[in-house]
Amino acid sequence: MTAPELLVRDVTLRFGGLYALDDVSLTVEPGSLHALIGPNGAGKSSCFNVISGLYRANEGSVTFGEHDLSHTRPHRLARLGIGRSFQNAALSPHSTVLDNVMLGRFALTHGGFLSCGLRLPWTRREERKHAERAAEICAFLGIGAELHQPVGSLPYGIVKRVDLARALAVEPSLLLLDEPAAGTNAAETAELASTIHDIRDELGISILLVEHDMGLVMGIADRVTVLDFGRVIADGTPAEVQADPEVIRAYLGSENAEAG
Ligand SMILES: Nc1ncnc2c1ncn2[C@@H]1O[C@H](COP(=O)(O)OP(=O)(O)OP(=O)(O)O)[C@@H](O)[C@H]1O
């Protein structure tokens, strides 16, 4: 299946007098891995939240193929073929990996919660089918061995993969990843980068990756949009944006600010 194009057009988002996003446009091409990066406070999460329907833009539009996302509630995204990860992996720590990933499958079940609650024979069959697919997704992400472990007992790098598995469980054609590497160590970050790359290559899913760490995205992204103070300051291939003087200035400026 070819993913529709994600188009963010002239989006402005204000909090009082502050422009979190100022006339932001970007396009995620079908099947591509598109990174949205920028220093602290640049507007990355705001942009992610507008795309995923948590924030309503003051101006501009977000479309996914023929669907206008500007007026789509977050819980409707799965039905449109959009999966999303959460920055703080909002998983249930006492439930197993499988049960957490199965929550992602609920968006796809025909029976819904009521008939599952009644445990009709056909819903049991359907549930088994979904559990098999959830297990397959976990195996693809290298967490097949942890399927029956409670999430709360697992190392953070694995928990981030469970979150990814839940996002993939909605069988998306577009995956929105919000700082998936936040809080992971260097080895976990490198493994995650390679997994994200595999999701694009082997599953053919378009990915919008919101990330603070410029190093992480440069090796895997097809295209990079750089935000600073709510504005797009660069958009191009990793090589192009890395060589862009304004990008270098923005990142050096933020390092100096953090050091000072
Ligand atoms: N709910 C909110 N209310 C008021 N201001 C907000 C809100 N969310 C974000 N902002 C402001 O909007 C600007 C952009 O913030 P945002 O969190 O989108 O940046 P970011 O690039 O994701 O930063 P970080 O890398 O630190 O997560 C910041 O000045 C921030 O303080």
Short mmCIF file of N, CA and C in Angstrom, two decimals, residues 106 109-127:
data_model
loop_
_atom_site.label_atom_id
_atom_site.label_comp_id
_atom_site.label_asym_id
_atom_site.label_seq_id
_atom_site.Cartn_x
_atom_site.Cartn_y
_atom_site.Cartn_z
N PHE A 106 -7.02 -2.70 19.14
CA PHE A 106 -8.44 -2.45 19.38
C PHE A 106 -9.03 -1.48 18.36
N THR A 109 -10.35 -3.70 15.65
CA THR A 109 -11.28 -4.81 15.86
C THR A 109 -12.70 -4.42 15.45
N HIS A 110 -13.39 -5.37 14.88
CA HIS A 110 -14.78 -5.10 14.47
C HIS A 110 -15.71 -5.27 15.66
N GLY A 111 -15.35 -6.18 16.54
CA GLY A 111 -16.23 -6.48 17.67
C GLY A 111 -16.28 -5.34 18.67
N GLY A 112 -15.17 -4.67 18.84
CA GLY A 112 -15.11 -3.59 19.82
C GLY A 112 -15.12 -4.13 21.23
N PHE A 113 -15.14 -3.24 22.20
CA PHE A 113 -14.99 -3.63 23.60
C PHE A 113 -16.19 -4.44 24.11
N LEU A 114 -17.41 -4.12 23.62
CA LEU A 114 -18.60 -4.77 24.18
C LEU A 114 -18.59 -6.27 23.91
N SER A 115 -18.44 -6.66 22.61
CA SER A 115 -18.50 -8.09 22.32
C SER A 115 -17.26 -8.80 22.83
N CYS A 116 -16.13 -8.08 22.93
CA CYS A 116 -14.95 -8.71 23.53
C CYS A 116 -15.25 -9.00 24.99
N GLY A 117 -15.95 -8.04 25.64
CA GLY A 117 -16.30 -8.23 27.04
C GLY A 117 -17.22 -9.43 27.21
N LEU A 118 -18.13 -9.64 26.25
CA LEU A 118 -19.05 -10.77 26.32
C LEU A 118 -18.37 -12.08 25.92
N ARG A 119 -17.20 -11.97 25.27
CA ARG A 119 -16.40 -13.13 24.84
C ARG A 119 -17.22 -14.09 23.96
N LEU A 120 -17.82 -13.53 22.93
CA LEU A 120 -18.52 -14.36 21.96
C LEU A 120 -17.48 -15.19 21.19
N PRO A 121 -17.87 -16.38 20.66
CA PRO A 121 -16.88 -17.26 20.03
C PRO A 121 -16.10 -16.56 18.90
N TRP A 122 -16.82 -15.80 18.05
CA TRP A 122 -16.11 -15.19 16.93
C TRP A 122 -15.15 -14.10 17.39
N THR A 123 -15.47 -13.44 18.52
CA THR A 123 -14.54 -12.41 19.00
C THR A 123 -13.29 -13.08 19.57
N ARG A 124 -13.46 -14.30 20.15
CA ARG A 124 -12.27 -15.00 20.65
C ARG A 124 -11.35 -15.35 19.49
N ARG A 125 -11.97 -15.79 18.36
CA ARG A 125 -11.17 -16.10 17.16
C ARG A 125 -10.45 -14.85 16.68
N GLU A 126 -11.19 -13.76 16.67
CA GLU A 126 -10.61 -12.51 16.18
C GLU A 126 -9.47 -12.06 17.10
N GLU A 127 -9.71 -12.22 18.39
CA GLU A 127 -8.69 -11.83 19.37
C GLU A 127 -7.41 -12.64 19.17
#
